[in-house]
């Protein structure tokens, strides 16, 4: 009798066997440790728990992504084609950036719990069932790596810690696209699971067919409640950095909206920017140059003698804090008029600072022409503190803090 040789893996596949069955047959004897059928006995490693956490994460990620896109484009100089960032409503950027940081912060406990609930699936057997299964698993790598990268670089950013070499904003932006792309693949692949495990009919059916297995320790409901409590706690502990009435609860907020000279936080002090001598120099002038009919060169006293206007506006730092104040000073629009600049002109605002990425900024037309866009000389009635931009600083509605240039010395009409 002739013994037939064992068919190879490829022969099995050609014979129409599923990849999963073939792998199981070939490698089944290696299945041990975390790959064992009951290696993870906790009832909390559950599909429905994972799906509910996934929905919460989806909401947080969608909020974070859209507000992040808005912030990215708000910081891109001037207009993109016909799109120009509007100057009103004045509060818009404050709300979107507050949501960006709050949804990113809330996503951290959600992601940690979700990863713990699903990590046994890393050891699913067979490791690959078919092509869609392989692709779904592969798409998890950029999703998990991207999510961890975004949430933790974002968190470090709110703490003003930049221990990396790369540019934060560009990297955060591109990794966000990769992460959201793989998130869409993941959600697509999980739609069937969602339908099976979540929703009123599923809940009723599951209560009968698959009730929570008895056991000691945390129940599934308990885990979800604890996660919700953790999300609530980190939110309350930080959101006071932008929602002022909650500031006393915000024990973990890196900045509070009323702590700093003149009751306002400081991002980069005059000393840190190396401008302490320059701002007190009697030779200080505010000049208006570029595409103008007459160049202006004004002393501080001449600026103070021009008509002064008030504006209630907030500084909204991209790092998550925001704080409002009443500013008064000279309208940029009126300075541009005095110099005979076109009302359609964009403007570059330059400071006395010699180095540093935020030493200048640009005003698009809606911002340059807005009556609340000021070169502010005073804050809540007092002369500006050096750390808030003495002798004068730009303040303009609906604009990221990085563009509220301090220690201004020149307006270049473009
Ligand atoms: N010249 C100059 N202006 C600047 C900065 C800077 O580094 N240099 N930092 C900006 C940032 S990031 C913020 S959030 C605001 C903070 O203003 P404040 O320190 O008066 O609160 O100033 C902006 N203006
Ligand atoms: Mo900032």
Coordinates of C-alpha atoms and ligand atoms in Angstrom, one line a residue:
X1 CA 0.0 0.0 0.0
X2 CA 1.3 3.5 -0.9
X3 CA 1.1 6.1 1.8
X4 CA -0.1 9.5 0.4
X5 CA 2.0 12.5 1.6
X6 CA 0.3 15.0 3.9
X7 CA -1.1 17.9 1.8
X8 CA 0.9 21.1 2.2
X9 CA -0.8 24.4 3.4
X10 CA -1.0 25.7 -0.1
X11 CA -2.6 22.5 -1.4
X12 CA -5.2 22.7 1.4
X13 CA -6.0 26.3 0.4
X14 CA -6.2 25.3 -3.3
X15 CA -8.6 22.6 -2.3
X16 CA -10.9 25.3 -1.0
X17 CA -10.2 25.0 2.7
X18 CA -10.5 28.2 4.7
X19 CA -7.3 29.8 5.8
X20 CA -8.4 29.7 9.4
X21 CA -9.1 25.9 9.3
X22 CA -5.8 25.2 7.5
X23 CA -3.8 27.3 10.0
X24 CA -5.6 25.6 12.9
X25 CA -4.7 22.2 11.5
X26 CA -1.1 23.1 10.8
X27 CA -0.3 25.0 14.0
X28 CA -3.0 23.9 16.4
X29 CA -0.5 22.0 18.4
X30 CA 1.4 25.2 19.2
X31 CA -1.8 26.8 20.7
X32 CA -0.9 27.5 24.4
X33 CA -0.6 30.2 27.0
X34 CA -2.6 33.3 26.0
X35 CA -3.7 31.5 22.8
X36 CA -5.6 28.9 24.9
X37 CA -9.3 28.9 24.6
X38 CA -10.0 30.1 28.2
X39 CA -6.8 32.1 28.9
X40 CA -8.9 35.2 29.7
X41 CA -11.7 34.1 32.0
X42 CA -12.9 37.6 33.1
X43 CA -16.5 38.4 32.1
X44 CA -15.4 41.9 31.4
X45 CA -13.6 41.0 28.1
X46 CA -16.9 41.2 26.4
X47 CA -18.1 42.2 22.9
X48 CA -20.9 44.4 24.1
X49 CA -18.8 46.2 26.6
X50 CA -16.2 46.8 23.9
X51 CA -18.9 48.0 21.5
X52 CA -20.3 50.5 24.0
X53 CA -16.8 51.8 24.8
X54 CA -16.2 52.0 21.1
X55 CA -19.2 54.2 20.5
X56 CA -18.1 56.6 23.3
X57 CA -14.6 56.7 21.8
X58 CA -16.1 57.3 18.3
X59 CA -18.0 60.3 19.6
X60 CA -14.9 61.7 21.4
X61 CA -12.6 61.0 18.3
X62 CA -15.1 62.6 15.9
X63 CA -15.3 65.7 18.1
X64 CA -11.6 65.9 18.6
X65 CA -10.9 65.4 14.8
X66 CA -13.3 68.0 13.6
X67 CA -12.3 70.7 16.1
X68 CA -8.6 69.8 15.5
X69 CA -9.1 70.3 11.7
X70 CA -10.6 73.7 12.5
X71 CA -7.7 74.6 14.8
X72 CA -5.2 73.5 12.2
X73 CA -6.7 75.7 9.5
X74 CA -7.2 78.6 11.8
X75 CA -3.4 78.5 12.4
X76 CA -2.6 78.3 8.7
X77 CA -1.7 81.8 7.6
X78 CA -4.2 83.9 5.8
X79 CA -6.8 82.3 3.5
X80 CA -6.8 79.1 1.6
X81 CA -8.2 79.9 -1.8
X82 CA -11.5 81.7 -1.3
X83 CA -11.8 80.3 2.3
X84 CA -10.9 82.8 4.9
X85 CA -11.2 82.3 8.6
X86 CA -14.1 84.5 9.8
X87 CA -13.6 87.0 12.7
X88 CA -17.0 86.3 14.1
X89 CA -18.6 84.8 16.1
X90 CA -15.8 85.9 18.5
X91 CA -16.3 82.9 20.8
X92 CA -16.1 80.2 18.1
X93 CA -12.4 79.3 18.4
X94 CA -12.6 79.4 22.2
X95 CA -15.4 76.8 22.1
X96 CA -13.9 74.5 19.4
X97 CA -10.5 74.5 21.1
X98 CA -12.0 73.9 24.5
X99 CA -13.9 70.9 23.0
X100 CA -10.8 69.7 21.3
X101 CA -8.8 69.5 24.4
X102 CA -11.7 68.2 26.6
X103 CA -12.7 65.4 24.1
X104 CA -9.0 64.4 23.8
X105 CA -8.6 64.3 27.5
X106 CA -11.8 62.3 28.0
X107 CA -10.7 59.8 25.4
X108 CA -7.7 58.8 27.4
X109 CA -9.5 56.8 30.1
X110 CA -11.9 55.5 27.5
X111 CA -9.0 54.2 25.3
X112 CA -7.2 52.6 28.2
X113 CA -10.3 50.7 29.3
X114 CA -11.2 49.8 25.8
X115 CA -7.7 48.4 25.1
X116 CA -7.8 46.4 28.3
X117 CA -11.3 44.9 27.4
X118 CA -10.2 43.9 23.9
X119 CA -6.5 42.9 24.3
X120 CA -7.3 39.2 24.6
X121 CA -8.4 39.4 20.9
X122 CA -4.7 39.9 20.1
X123 CA -4.4 36.2 20.8
X124 CA -7.5 35.2 18.9
X125 CA -7.3 31.7 17.3
X126 CA -6.8 31.1 14.5
X127 CA -4.7 34.3 14.1
X128 CA -6.1 34.8 10.6
X129 CA -9.4 33.5 9.3
X130 CA -9.5 35.0 5.8
X131 CA -8.5 38.1 3.9
X132 CA -11.0 40.5 5.4
X133 CA -10.1 39.3 8.8
X134 CA -6.4 39.8 8.1
X135 CA -7.0 43.3 6.8
X136 CA -9.2 44.2 9.8
X137 CA -6.5 43.0 12.2
X138 CA -3.8 44.9 10.2
X139 CA -5.8 48.2 10.3
X140 CA -5.7 48.0 14.1
X141 CA -2.0 48.7 14.2
X142 CA -2.1 52.2 12.9
X143 CA -5.4 52.8 14.8
X144 CA -3.9 51.9 18.1
X145 CA -0.5 53.4 17.6
X146 CA -2.0 56.6 16.1
X147 CA -4.6 57.0 18.9
X148 CA -1.9 56.6 21.6
X149 CA 0.4 59.0 19.9
X150 CA -2.3 61.7 19.4
X151 CA -3.7 61.5 22.9
X152 CA -0.3 61.5 24.7
X153 CA 1.4 64.2 22.6
X154 CA -1.8 66.2 23.0
X155 CA -1.7 65.7 26.7
X156 CA 1.9 66.7 27.0
X157 CA 1.2 69.7 24.9
X158 CA -1.5 70.9 27.3
X159 CA 1.1 70.6 30.0
X160 CA 3.5 72.7 27.8
X161 CA 6.0 69.9 27.6
X162 CA 7.5 69.4 24.1
X163 CA 10.2 66.7 24.6
X164 CA 10.3 65.8 20.9
X165 CA 12.1 67.2 17.9
X166 CA 9.3 67.2 15.4
X167 CA 6.9 70.1 14.8
X168 CA 3.9 69.3 17.0
X169 CA 1.1 70.7 14.8
X170 CA 2.1 69.2 11.5
X171 CA 2.8 65.8 13.0
X172 CA -0.4 65.8 15.1
X173 CA -2.3 66.8 12.0
X174 CA -1.0 64.0 9.7
X175 CA -1.2 61.3 12.3
X176 CA -4.8 62.3 12.9
X177 CA -5.6 61.6 9.2
X178 CA -4.0 58.2 9.4
X179 CA -5.8 57.4 12.7
X180 CA -9.2 58.5 11.5
X181 CA -8.7 56.6 8.2
X182 CA -8.0 53.3 10.1
X183 CA -10.8 54.1 12.5
X184 CA -13.3 54.2 9.6
X185 CA -12.0 50.8 8.4
X186 CA -12.3 49.5 11.9
X187 CA -15.9 50.8 12.3
X188 CA -16.8 49.4 8.9
X189 CA -15.5 46.0 9.9
X190 CA -17.3 46.1 13.3
X191 CA -20.7 47.2 12.0
X192 CA -22.0 43.6 12.2
X193 CA -20.8 43.3 15.7
X194 CA -22.4 46.6 16.6
X195 CA -25.7 45.5 15.3
X196 CA -25.5 42.2 17.1
X197 CA -24.5 43.7 20.5
X198 CA -25.9 47.2 20.9
X199 CA -29.3 48.7 20.5
X200 CA -32.6 48.0 22.2
X201 CA -33.5 44.7 20.5
X202 CA -30.0 43.4 21.0
X203 CA -30.1 44.4 24.6
X204 CA -33.4 42.5 25.2
X205 CA -32.2 39.4 23.3
X206 CA -28.8 39.4 25.1
X207 CA -30.5 39.7 28.5
X208 CA -32.3 36.4 27.8
X209 CA -29.7 34.5 25.8
X210 CA -26.4 35.7 27.3
X211 CA -27.0 37.3 30.7
X212 CA -24.1 38.5 32.6
X213 CA -22.2 35.5 33.9
X214 CA -22.1 35.3 37.6
X215 CA -18.7 35.9 39.2
X216 CA -16.9 37.8 41.9
X217 CA -15.5 41.3 41.3
X218 CA -16.6 44.0 39.0
X219 CA -19.7 43.5 36.8
X220 CA -19.9 44.7 33.2
X221 CA -22.3 47.5 34.3
X222 CA -19.8 48.3 37.1
X223 CA -16.9 48.6 34.7
X224 CA -18.9 50.9 32.4
X225 CA -20.1 53.1 35.4
X226 CA -16.5 53.3 36.7
X227 CA -15.3 54.3 33.2
X228 CA -18.0 57.0 32.9
X229 CA -17.0 58.3 36.4
X230 CA -13.3 58.4 35.3
X231 CA -14.2 60.4 32.2
X232 CA -16.3 62.8 34.3
X233 CA -13.5 63.2 36.8
X234 CA -10.8 64.0 34.3
X235 CA -13.1 66.4 32.6
X236 CA -14.0 68.3 35.7
X237 CA -10.4 68.2 36.8
X238 CA -9.2 70.0 33.7
X239 CA -12.1 71.9 31.9
X240 CA -11.9 74.8 34.4
X241 CA -8.9 76.0 32.4
X242 CA -11.3 77.3 29.8
X243 CA -14.7 77.2 31.6
X244 CA -14.1 79.7 34.3
X245 CA -16.9 78.9 36.7
X246 CA -15.5 75.4 37.1
X247 CA -12.0 76.6 37.8
X248 CA -12.1 75.6 41.5
X249 CA -12.8 72.0 40.6
X250 CA -10.0 71.8 38.1
X251 CA -7.2 70.5 40.3
X252 CA -5.4 69.0 37.3
X253 CA -5.6 71.9 35.0
X254 CA -2.1 73.0 33.9
X255 CA -3.3 76.6 33.8
X256 CA -6.1 78.5 35.4
X257 CA -7.8 81.4 33.6
X258 CA -7.2 83.9 36.4
X259 CA -3.7 83.1 37.6
X260 CA -1.1 85.4 36.3
X261 CA -0.2 89.1 36.1
X262 CA -3.4 91.2 35.7
X263 CA -5.4 88.1 36.4
X264 CA -4.5 86.4 33.1
X265 CA -2.2 83.5 32.4
X266 CA 1.1 84.2 30.5
X267 CA 2.4 82.1 27.6
X268 CA 6.0 83.2 27.2
X269 CA 7.1 86.0 29.4
X270 CA 8.9 89.2 28.2
X271 CA 12.1 87.9 29.8
X272 CA 11.6 84.5 28.1
X273 CA 11.2 86.2 24.7
X274 CA 14.3 88.3 25.3
X275 CA 12.5 91.6 24.8
X276 CA 12.8 93.2 28.3
X277 CA 15.2 95.9 27.2
X278 CA 13.5 96.6 23.8
X279 CA 10.0 97.3 25.2
X280 CA 11.4 100.1 27.5
X281 CA 13.6 101.6 24.8
X282 CA 12.7 105.3 24.3
X283 CA 13.3 104.7 20.6
X284 CA 10.4 102.3 20.4
X285 CA 8.1 103.0 17.5
X286 CA 5.0 101.4 16.0
X287 CA 5.5 101.5 12.2
X288 CA 3.0 100.8 9.5
X289 CA 4.8 99.9 6.3
X290 CA 4.5 98.0 3.0
X291 CA 1.7 98.6 0.6
X292 CA 0.7 102.0 2.1
X293 CA 0.4 105.6 0.8
X294 CA 2.2 107.0 3.8
X295 CA 4.3 105.1 6.2
X296 CA 3.5 105.7 9.9
X297 CA 6.0 105.8 12.7
X298 CA 4.3 106.4 16.1
X299 CA 5.7 106.7 19.6
X300 CA 3.8 105.2 22.4
X301 CA 2.5 108.6 23.4
X302 CA 1.2 109.1 19.9
X303 CA -0.5 105.7 19.9
X304 CA -2.1 106.7 23.2
X305 CA -3.4 109.9 21.7
X306 CA -5.3 108.2 18.9
X307 CA -9.0 107.3 19.5
X308 CA -9.1 104.3 21.9
X309 CA -11.7 101.5 21.7
X310 CA -12.7 98.7 24.0
X311 CA -13.2 95.0 23.2
X312 CA -14.1 92.1 25.4
X313 CA -12.1 89.3 24.0
X314 CA -10.5 86.1 25.1
X315 CA -7.1 84.7 24.6
X316 CA -7.5 81.1 23.6
X317 CA -4.3 79.2 23.8
X318 CA -4.1 76.1 21.6
X319 CA -2.8 74.3 24.7
X320 CA -6.3 74.4 26.2
X321 CA -6.7 77.4 28.5
X322 CA -8.6 80.5 27.6
X323 CA -9.3 83.7 29.5
X324 CA -11.3 86.8 28.7
X325 CA -10.5 90.4 29.5
X326 CA -11.5 93.9 28.4
X327 CA -8.8 95.3 26.2
X328 CA -8.5 98.9 25.0
X329 CA -6.4 100.4 22.3
X330 CA -6.2 101.5 18.7
X331 CA -8.2 99.8 16.0
X332 CA -5.9 98.2 13.4
X333 CA -8.5 99.2 10.8
X334 CA -8.1 102.9 11.7
X335 CA -4.3 102.6 11.6
X336 CA -4.5 101.1 8.1
X337 CA -6.8 103.9 7.0
X338 CA -4.4 106.5 8.4
X339 CA -1.6 105.0 6.4
X340 CA -3.8 104.9 3.3
X341 CA -3.7 101.1 2.9
X342 CA -6.3 99.3 0.8
X343 CA -9.3 97.8 2.9
X344 CA -8.6 94.5 1.0
X345 CA -5.1 94.2 2.3
X346 CA -3.8 91.4 4.5
X347 CA -1.3 92.4 7.2
X348 CA 1.7 90.9 8.8
X349 CA 2.1 91.8 12.5
X350 CA 5.7 91.8 13.7
X351 CA 7.0 91.9 17.3
X352 CA 10.2 93.1 18.9
X353 CA 11.0 89.4 19.5
X354 CA 14.0 88.2 17.5
X355 CA 13.6 84.4 17.6
X356 CA 10.7 82.1 18.2
X357 CA 7.8 80.8 16.0
X358 CA 5.2 83.1 17.4
X359 CA 7.1 86.4 17.0
X360 CA 4.9 87.4 14.1
X361 CA 1.4 86.6 12.7
X362 CA -0.8 87.5 9.8
X363 CA -4.2 89.1 9.7
X364 CA -6.6 88.1 6.9
X365 CA -9.0 90.7 5.6
X366 CA -12.0 89.8 7.9
X367 CA -9.7 90.1 11.0
X368 CA -7.8 93.2 9.8
X369 CA -11.0 95.0 9.2
X370 CA -13.0 93.9 12.3
X371 CA -13.7 96.8 14.6
X372 CA -12.7 94.7 17.6
X373 CA -9.2 94.0 16.2
X374 CA -7.0 96.2 18.3
X375 CA -3.4 97.0 19.0
X376 CA -4.2 96.9 22.7
X377 CA -2.5 99.3 25.1
X378 CA -4.5 98.5 28.2
X379 CA -6.1 95.5 29.9
X380 CA -9.1 96.0 32.2
X381 CA -8.1 99.7 32.4
X382 CA -4.4 99.2 33.3
X383 CA -1.3 99.6 31.2
X384 CA -0.3 96.2 29.8
X385 CA 2.0 94.1 32.0
X386 CA 5.3 93.4 30.1
X387 CA 4.4 89.7 30.0
X388 CA 1.1 90.6 28.3
X389 CA 2.8 92.5 25.5
X390 CA 3.7 96.1 26.7
X391 CA 3.9 98.5 24.9
X392 CA 1.1 97.1 22.7
X393 CA -0.2 93.7 21.6
X394 CA -2.6 92.4 19.0
X395 CA -6.0 91.2 20.1
X396 CA -8.6 90.0 17.6
X397 CA -11.8 88.0 17.8
X398 CA -12.0 84.3 16.9
X399 CA -8.3 83.6 16.7
X400 CA -5.9 81.2 18.3
X401 CA -3.7 82.5 21.0
X402 CA -0.5 81.9 19.0
X403 CA -1.6 84.6 16.7
X404 CA -2.4 87.3 19.4
X405 CA 1.1 88.7 18.9
X406 CA 2.7 90.6 21.9
X407 CA 5.3 93.4 21.9
X408 CA 4.1 94.6 18.4
X409 CA 6.4 97.0 16.6
X410 CA 5.4 96.8 13.0
X411 CA 2.4 96.3 10.7
X412 CA 3.4 95.3 7.2
X413 CA 0.6 95.8 4.7
X414 CA 0.9 92.9 2.2
Ligands
LIG1 N1 5.6 87.9 20.3 C1 5.0 86.9 20.8 N2 3.7 86.9 20.9 C2 3.0 85.9 21.5 C3 3.6 84.7 21.8 C4 5.0 84.6 21.7 O1 5.7 83.6 21.9 N3 5.7 85.7 21.2 N4 2.9 83.6 22.3 C5 1.5 83.6 21.9 C6 0.7 82.6 22.6 S1 1.1 81.0 22.3 C7 -0.4 82.9 23.4 S2 -1.4 81.7 24.1 C8 -0.6 84.3 23.8 C9 -0.7 84.4 25.3 O2 -0.9 85.7 25.7 P1 -0.7 86.2 27.2 O3 0.7 85.7 27.7 O4 -0.8 87.6 27.3 O5 -1.8 85.5 28.0 O6 0.4 85.2 23.3 C10 0.8 84.9 22.0 N5 1.6 86.0 21.6
LIG2 MO1 -0.6 79.7 23.1

